[in-house]
Coordinates of C-alpha atoms and ligand atoms in Angstrom, one line a residue:
X1 CA 13.8 148.2 163.9
X2 CA 12.2 150.7 161.5
X3 CA 11.0 154.0 162.9
X4 CA 7.4 154.0 164.2
X5 CA 7.1 150.2 164.2
X6 CA 6.1 149.8 167.8
X7 CA 3.3 152.2 167.5
X8 CA 1.7 150.4 164.6
X9 CA -1.0 148.1 166.0
X10 CA -1.2 146.3 162.6
X11 CA 2.3 145.0 163.2
X12 CA 1.2 142.9 166.1
X13 CA 0.8 139.8 163.9
X14 CA 2.9 136.7 163.1
X15 CA 4.1 135.5 159.7
X16 CA 1.8 132.4 160.1
X17 CA -1.2 134.6 160.8
X18 CA -0.4 136.8 157.8
X19 CA -0.2 133.7 155.5
X20 CA -3.4 132.3 156.9
X21 CA -5.2 135.6 156.2
X22 CA -4.0 135.8 152.6
X23 CA -4.9 132.1 152.0
X24 CA -8.4 132.9 153.1
X25 CA -9.1 136.3 151.8
X26 CA -7.0 136.9 148.6
X27 CA -7.6 135.6 145.1
X28 CA -4.7 133.1 144.9
X29 CA -2.9 134.9 142.1
X30 CA 0.6 135.0 143.6
X31 CA 3.1 132.3 144.5
X32 CA 5.0 134.2 147.1
X33 CA 8.5 133.4 148.5
X34 CA 8.4 132.1 152.1
X35 CA 9.4 135.5 153.4
X36 CA 7.4 138.1 155.4
X37 CA 9.0 141.5 155.3
X38 CA 9.3 144.1 158.0
X39 CA 11.4 146.7 156.5
X40 CA 14.4 147.5 154.2
X41 CA 17.6 149.4 154.5
X42 CA 19.9 150.1 151.5
X43 CA 20.4 146.8 149.6
X44 CA 18.9 144.8 152.5
X45 CA 15.5 143.6 153.5
X46 CA 14.5 142.3 156.9
X47 CA 11.9 139.8 157.8
X48 CA 9.6 139.9 160.9
X49 CA 12.1 137.9 162.9
X50 CA 14.9 140.4 162.1
X51 CA 16.7 138.2 159.6
X52 CA 18.6 140.1 156.9
X53 CA 18.4 139.4 153.2
X54 CA 20.6 140.8 150.4
X55 CA 18.1 142.0 147.7
X56 CA 19.0 141.1 144.1
X57 CA 15.4 141.7 142.9
X58 CA 14.7 145.3 144.0
X59 CA 10.9 144.9 143.9
X60 CA 11.3 143.7 140.2
X61 CA 13.5 146.6 139.1
X62 CA 11.5 149.2 141.1
X63 CA 13.7 149.9 144.1
X64 CA 16.7 151.1 142.2
X65 CA 17.8 153.5 144.9
X66 CA 17.7 150.8 147.6
X67 CA 15.5 151.1 150.6
X68 CA 15.0 154.1 152.9
X69 CA 17.0 156.5 150.6
X70 CA 17.0 159.6 153.0
X71 CA 16.0 161.9 150.1
X72 CA 13.0 159.8 149.1
X73 CA 11.9 159.4 152.7
X74 CA 12.1 163.2 153.2
X75 CA 10.0 164.0 150.0
X76 CA 7.5 161.4 151.1
X77 CA 7.1 163.0 154.5
X78 CA 7.1 166.6 153.3
X79 CA 4.9 166.2 150.1
X80 CA 2.7 163.7 152.0
X81 CA 1.9 166.4 154.5
X82 CA 1.3 169.0 151.7
X83 CA -0.7 167.3 148.9
X84 CA -1.0 163.7 147.9
X85 CA -3.7 163.7 145.3
X86 CA -5.4 166.4 143.3
X87 CA -7.0 164.8 140.1
X88 CA -6.2 165.9 136.6
X89 CA -8.8 168.6 136.7
X90 CA -6.5 170.9 138.5
X91 CA -2.9 172.0 138.1
X92 CA -0.1 171.2 140.6
X93 CA 3.6 172.2 140.4
X94 CA 5.2 168.9 139.5
X95 CA 3.6 167.2 136.5
X96 CA 4.9 169.6 133.9
X97 CA 8.3 169.8 135.5
X98 CA 8.6 166.0 135.5
X99 CA 7.4 165.8 131.9
X100 CA 10.1 168.3 130.9
X101 CA 12.8 166.4 132.7
X102 CA 11.7 163.1 131.2
X103 CA 11.7 164.7 127.7
X104 CA 15.3 166.0 128.2
X105 CA 16.5 162.6 129.5
X106 CA 14.9 160.6 126.6
X107 CA 14.8 162.9 123.6
X108 CA 11.0 162.5 123.6
X109 CA 8.6 165.5 123.5
X110 CA 5.5 164.8 125.6
X111 CA 4.2 162.7 128.4
X112 CA 1.0 161.1 129.6
X113 CA 1.2 159.9 133.2
X114 CA -0.3 156.6 134.5
X115 CA -0.1 154.5 137.7
X116 CA 1.6 151.5 136.3
X117 CA 3.4 150.0 133.4
X118 CA 0.5 148.2 131.9
X119 CA -1.5 151.4 131.8
X120 CA 1.4 153.2 130.0
X121 CA 1.1 150.4 127.4
X122 CA -2.6 150.9 127.1
X123 CA -2.1 154.6 126.5
X124 CA 0.6 153.8 123.9
X125 CA -1.8 151.5 122.1
X126 CA -4.6 154.1 122.1
X127 CA -2.2 156.8 120.8
X128 CA -1.1 154.4 118.0
X129 CA -4.7 153.8 116.9
X130 CA -5.6 157.5 117.3
X131 CA -2.6 158.6 115.2
X132 CA -3.5 156.2 112.4
X133 CA -7.0 157.5 112.4
X134 CA -5.8 161.1 112.4
X135 CA -3.7 160.4 109.4
X136 CA -6.9 159.1 107.7
X137 CA -5.9 155.5 107.6
X138 CA -9.1 153.6 108.3
X139 CA -7.7 150.1 108.3
X140 CA -4.5 150.8 110.0
X141 CA -5.2 148.9 113.2
X142 CA -2.7 146.1 113.4
X143 CA -0.1 145.7 116.2
X144 CA 3.1 143.7 115.9
X145 CA 4.9 142.3 118.8
X146 CA 7.7 139.7 119.2
X147 CA 7.7 136.2 120.8
X148 CA 8.2 135.9 124.6
X149 CA 7.3 139.6 125.0
X150 CA 5.8 141.0 128.2
X151 CA 3.9 144.2 128.2
X152 CA 1.4 143.8 131.1
X153 CA -1.8 142.1 132.2
X154 CA -4.7 144.2 131.0
X155 CA -6.5 143.1 127.9
X156 CA -4.7 145.4 125.5
X157 CA -1.2 144.9 127.0
X158 CA -1.9 141.2 127.4
X159 CA -2.7 141.0 123.7
X160 CA 0.8 142.1 123.0
X161 CA 2.3 139.7 125.6
X162 CA 3.1 136.8 123.4
X163 CA 3.4 134.0 126.0
X164 CA 0.9 131.2 126.1
X165 CA 0.8 130.9 129.9
X166 CA -0.4 134.6 130.3
X167 CA -2.8 134.6 127.3
X168 CA -4.4 131.2 127.2
X169 CA -7.1 131.5 129.9
X170 CA -8.3 134.9 128.7
X171 CA -8.9 134.5 124.9
X172 CA -10.4 136.0 122.9
X173 CA -7.9 138.9 123.2
X174 CA -7.6 142.0 121.0
X175 CA -7.9 141.2 117.4
X176 CA -5.4 142.6 114.9
X177 CA -2.2 141.5 116.8
X178 CA 0.5 139.5 115.1
X179 CA 3.6 138.0 116.8
X180 CA 6.9 137.9 115.0
X181 CA 8.3 134.5 116.1
X182 CA 11.8 134.8 114.6
X183 CA 14.0 137.8 115.4
X184 CA 15.3 138.0 111.8
X185 CA 15.1 140.8 109.3
X186 CA 13.2 138.6 106.9
X187 CA 10.5 137.7 109.4
X188 CA 10.2 141.4 110.4
X189 CA 9.8 142.5 106.8
X190 CA 7.2 139.8 106.1
X191 CA 5.1 140.9 109.1
X192 CA 4.9 144.5 108.0
X193 CA 2.4 146.1 105.6
X194 CA 0.5 149.4 105.6
X195 CA -2.2 148.1 108.0
X196 CA 0.4 148.0 110.9
X197 CA -0.2 151.0 113.2
X198 CA 2.6 150.1 115.7
X199 CA 5.4 147.6 116.5
X200 CA 6.1 147.1 120.2
X201 CA 9.1 145.6 121.8
X202 CA 11.4 145.6 124.9
X203 CA 15.0 146.4 124.0
X204 CA 16.0 143.7 126.5
X205 CA 13.2 141.3 127.3
X206 CA 12.9 141.0 131.0
X207 CA 10.2 138.4 131.9
X208 CA 11.5 136.3 129.0
X209 CA 14.8 135.9 131.0
X210 CA 16.9 139.0 130.1
X211 CA 17.1 138.5 126.4
X212 CA 18.5 141.5 124.5
X213 CA 16.9 142.2 121.1
X214 CA 19.7 142.3 118.5
X215 CA 20.7 145.9 117.6
X216 CA 20.2 145.3 113.8
X217 CA 16.7 144.1 114.6
X218 CA 15.9 147.4 116.4
X219 CA 17.4 149.4 113.5
X220 CA 15.4 147.5 110.9
X221 CA 12.3 147.9 113.1
X222 CA 12.8 151.7 113.0
X223 CA 13.3 151.7 109.2
X224 CA 10.2 149.5 108.5
X225 CA 8.0 151.6 110.9
X226 CA 9.1 154.7 108.9
X227 CA 8.4 153.1 105.6
X228 CA 4.9 151.9 106.6
X229 CA 4.0 155.0 108.7
X230 CA 3.7 152.8 111.8
X231 CA 4.9 153.9 115.3
X232 CA 7.8 152.2 117.0
X233 CA 6.8 151.7 120.7
X234 CA 9.7 150.8 123.0
X235 CA 8.7 149.3 126.3
X236 CA 11.4 150.4 128.8
X237 CA 9.3 149.8 131.9
X238 CA 11.9 147.4 133.2
X239 CA 15.0 148.7 131.4
X240 CA 14.6 152.4 132.0
X241 CA 16.0 154.8 134.6
X242 CA 19.7 153.9 134.4
X243 CA 19.2 150.2 134.9
X244 CA 21.3 149.2 131.9
X245 CA 24.0 151.8 132.3
X246 CA 22.3 154.5 130.2
X247 CA 19.2 156.5 131.1
X248 CA 17.3 154.3 128.7
X249 CA 18.4 151.1 127.0
X250 CA 17.6 152.4 123.5
X251 CA 20.3 154.9 124.0
X252 CA 22.8 152.1 123.6
X253 CA 21.7 151.9 119.9
X254 CA 21.0 154.6 117.3
X255 CA 17.3 154.3 117.5
X256 CA 14.7 156.7 118.7
X257 CA 11.2 155.4 119.3
X258 CA 7.9 157.3 118.6
X259 CA 6.5 156.1 121.9
X260 CA 8.4 155.0 125.0
X261 CA 6.6 153.4 128.0
X262 CA 8.2 153.7 131.4
X263 CA 7.2 152.9 135.0
X264 CA 8.8 150.7 137.7
X265 CA 11.8 152.6 139.0
X266 CA 10.5 156.1 138.1
X267 CA 9.2 157.2 141.5
X268 CA 11.4 155.3 144.0
X269 CA 8.7 152.6 144.8
X270 CA 5.6 154.8 144.5
X271 CA 3.3 153.8 141.7
X272 CA 3.9 155.9 138.6
X273 CA 4.2 155.3 134.9
X274 CA 4.1 157.2 131.7
X275 CA 4.1 157.0 128.0
X276 CA 6.4 159.5 126.3
X277 CA 5.8 160.5 122.7
X278 CA 7.7 162.3 120.0
X279 CA 6.4 165.6 118.7
X280 CA 5.0 163.8 115.6
X281 CA 2.4 162.1 117.7
X282 CA 1.6 165.1 119.9
X283 CA -1.7 165.8 118.1
X284 CA -3.0 162.2 118.2
X285 CA -5.1 162.5 121.3
X286 CA -7.7 165.3 121.7
X287 CA -8.9 166.6 125.1
X288 CA -11.1 164.0 126.7
X289 CA -9.9 161.1 124.6
X290 CA -7.8 159.6 127.4
X291 CA -7.4 160.2 131.1
X292 CA -6.9 158.8 134.6
X293 CA -7.9 159.7 138.1
X294 CA -4.6 159.0 139.9
X295 CA -2.0 159.2 137.1
X296 CA 0.6 162.0 137.6
X297 CA -0.5 163.1 141.0
X298 CA 1.5 165.6 143.1
X299 CA 3.2 163.0 145.4
X300 CA 4.1 160.6 142.6
X301 CA 5.5 163.4 140.4
X302 CA 7.4 165.1 143.2
X303 CA 9.0 161.7 144.0
X304 CA 9.8 161.2 140.3
X305 CA 11.7 164.5 140.2
X306 CA 13.6 163.5 143.3
X307 CA 14.5 160.1 141.7
X308 CA 15.8 161.8 138.5
X309 CA 17.9 164.2 140.7
X310 CA 19.4 161.3 142.6
X311 CA 20.1 159.3 139.5
X312 CA 22.0 162.3 138.1
X313 CA 23.8 163.5 141.2
X314 CA 24.9 160.0 142.3
X315 CA 25.9 159.0 138.8
X316 CA 23.8 155.9 138.9
X317 CA 23.9 155.2 135.2
X318 CA 27.7 155.1 135.2
X319 CA 27.6 153.1 138.4
X320 CA 25.2 150.6 136.8
X321 CA 27.5 150.2 133.8
X322 CA 30.6 149.6 135.9
X323 CA 29.0 147.3 138.5
X324 CA 27.1 145.5 135.8
X325 CA 30.4 144.6 134.2
X326 CA 31.8 143.5 137.6
X327 CA 28.7 141.3 138.2
X328 CA 28.8 139.8 134.8
X329 CA 32.6 139.2 135.1
X330 CA 32.1 137.6 138.5
X331 CA 29.3 135.3 137.1
X332 CA 31.5 134.3 134.2
X333 CA 34.3 133.4 136.7
X334 CA 31.7 131.2 138.6
X335 CA 30.6 129.7 135.3
X336 CA 34.1 128.3 134.7
X337 CA 33.7 126.3 137.9
X338 CA 30.0 125.5 137.5
X339 CA 29.0 124.1 134.1
X340 CA 25.4 124.3 135.3
X341 CA 25.6 128.1 134.4
X342 CA 24.9 127.8 130.8
X343 CA 25.0 131.4 129.8
X344 CA 25.5 134.8 131.4
X345 CA 24.1 137.9 129.7
X346 CA 22.8 141.4 130.3
X347 CA 23.5 145.1 130.2
X348 CA 24.4 147.2 133.3
X349 CA 22.6 145.8 136.4
X350 CA 20.0 143.9 134.4
X351 CA 21.7 140.5 134.3
X352 CA 20.5 136.9 133.6
X353 CA 22.3 133.6 134.3
X354 CA 20.8 130.7 132.2
X355 CA 20.4 127.7 134.5
X356 CA 17.7 125.6 132.8
X357 CA 15.2 123.7 134.9
X358 CA 17.1 124.1 138.2
X359 CA 16.6 127.9 138.3
X360 CA 13.5 127.9 140.7
X361 CA 15.3 125.5 143.1
X362 CA 18.4 127.8 143.0
X363 CA 16.2 130.7 143.9
X364 CA 14.7 128.8 146.9
X365 CA 18.2 127.9 148.2
X366 CA 19.5 131.4 147.7
X367 CA 16.7 132.6 150.0
X368 CA 17.9 130.2 152.7
X369 CA 21.4 131.8 152.2
X370 CA 19.8 135.2 152.8
X371 CA 19.7 136.3 149.2
X372 CA 16.6 137.3 147.2
X373 CA 16.7 136.7 143.5
X374 CA 14.2 135.6 140.9
X375 CA 13.7 132.9 138.2
X376 CA 12.4 134.4 135.0
X377 CA 10.8 132.1 132.4
X378 CA 11.5 129.2 134.9
X379 CA 15.0 128.9 133.6
X380 CA 17.0 132.1 134.1
X381 CA 18.3 133.5 137.3
X382 CA 17.3 137.2 136.8
X383 CA 19.4 139.7 138.8
X384 CA 18.1 143.2 139.3
X385 CA 19.9 144.6 142.4
X386 CA 19.5 148.2 143.4
X387 CA 21.8 150.5 141.4
X388 CA 23.3 151.6 144.7
X389 CA 24.7 148.1 145.4
X390 CA 28.4 147.9 146.3
X391 CA 31.2 145.6 144.9
X392 CA 31.4 143.8 148.3
X393 CA 27.7 143.1 148.2
X394 CA 28.1 141.7 144.7
X395 CA 30.9 139.5 146.1
X396 CA 28.5 138.5 148.9
X397 CA 25.9 137.4 146.3
X398 CA 28.5 135.5 144.3
X399 CA 29.6 133.7 147.4
X400 CA 26.0 132.6 148.2
X401 CA 25.4 131.4 144.6
X402 CA 28.7 129.5 144.7
X403 CA 27.6 127.8 147.9
X404 CA 24.2 126.9 146.5
X405 CA 25.6 125.4 143.3
X406 CA 28.1 123.4 145.4
X407 CA 25.4 122.1 147.8
X408 CA 23.4 121.0 144.7
X409 CA 26.5 119.3 143.3
X410 CA 26.4 121.4 140.2
Ligands
PLP501 C1 6.6 145.2 134.7 C2 6.5 145.4 133.2 C3 5.3 145.7 132.6 C4 4.0 145.9 133.4 O1 4.1 146.9 134.4 P1 3.0 146.9 135.6 O2 3.5 148.1 136.4 O3 3.2 145.7 136.4 O4 1.7 147.1 135.1 C5 5.2 145.9 131.3 N1 6.3 145.8 130.5 C6 7.5 145.4 131.0 C7 8.7 145.2 130.2 C8 7.6 145.1 132.4 O5 8.8 144.8 132.9

């Protein structure tokens, strides 16, 4: 039982009552798993009845350090008692220090802090427009994105999210956005002209089902952005912070972006995001042209600093690389016995197993086996375990998946 649980009067409620409240009082935007959480510990989550679940989702790549990491809990307690929020009208000790650490880690120069990934994308889009304007290009307003992208749910980020199911109900979206539908160099070249202010992409598409963008496509994107004075925006909201075996996924390639959006794992589960920019875009935004009330607060930034320390000191990038190879190897072993696994792909501990239309059913049955996973794009079993996972926990997952596929006669 988690500390303090008995003293919390809001925990005197059953799973059925919780579900009834949400049915009545929430906008019905989420299709939740049939699981009501009490607490977490390491790579495990526990429901209200005390049942244990192995977590291969990690809060969608957020809880990379697992649950209840003692150093995160301590910082939460200590900084929580010192200063939680201050606004961006005042200085506090941590925002500048975190910006410097992120710059060192990424090769970028400057940061603007936000509360979420989608807000980091919005900031990146405004910087791209402001930079074009600053260079005196009046008509340089077009954004390029690629098919099946996911960059967030606000109108700007949604406009760059080229998936019908997310966009259709909300049109008209931002004008001046073009989707590159084929990941070929020809298609990329044809989409570019001098009216493009930025091209945005995820080095590995997450919501699309763990789809890596080919290295030569990334290199060509860099070249064409340079040729047309456009910014290359890499969205590493999901792939960042050692998930793929390097601090950032772009570091697997010889590409440096102009803008890098990050969030998810950055603050150990506390909401924080940022857009990082190269020195060449440092002068794009003038004081007052962008801002946020919460972004980059003292508690969030102090947690971010602790997360970066832990990633370094525990060697989590190296661990993700090694355990990712082990997970991919184990899945390929399973694939030789289960032809229903059509493809296994990924980098580090961002792994996808292509299952086709059975993926959502597999996720449901895994939950019954005590394993939490996710179906991306309705067809890919997406695996994002905490980076602190062990080999024996990976074996535990593979055993559960093996049982589920057998049970479904696949
Ligand atoms: C999650 C995600 C976002 C959106 O982040 P939020 O924090 O949910 O706003 C954007 N891009 C990518 C690649 C993501 O995975």
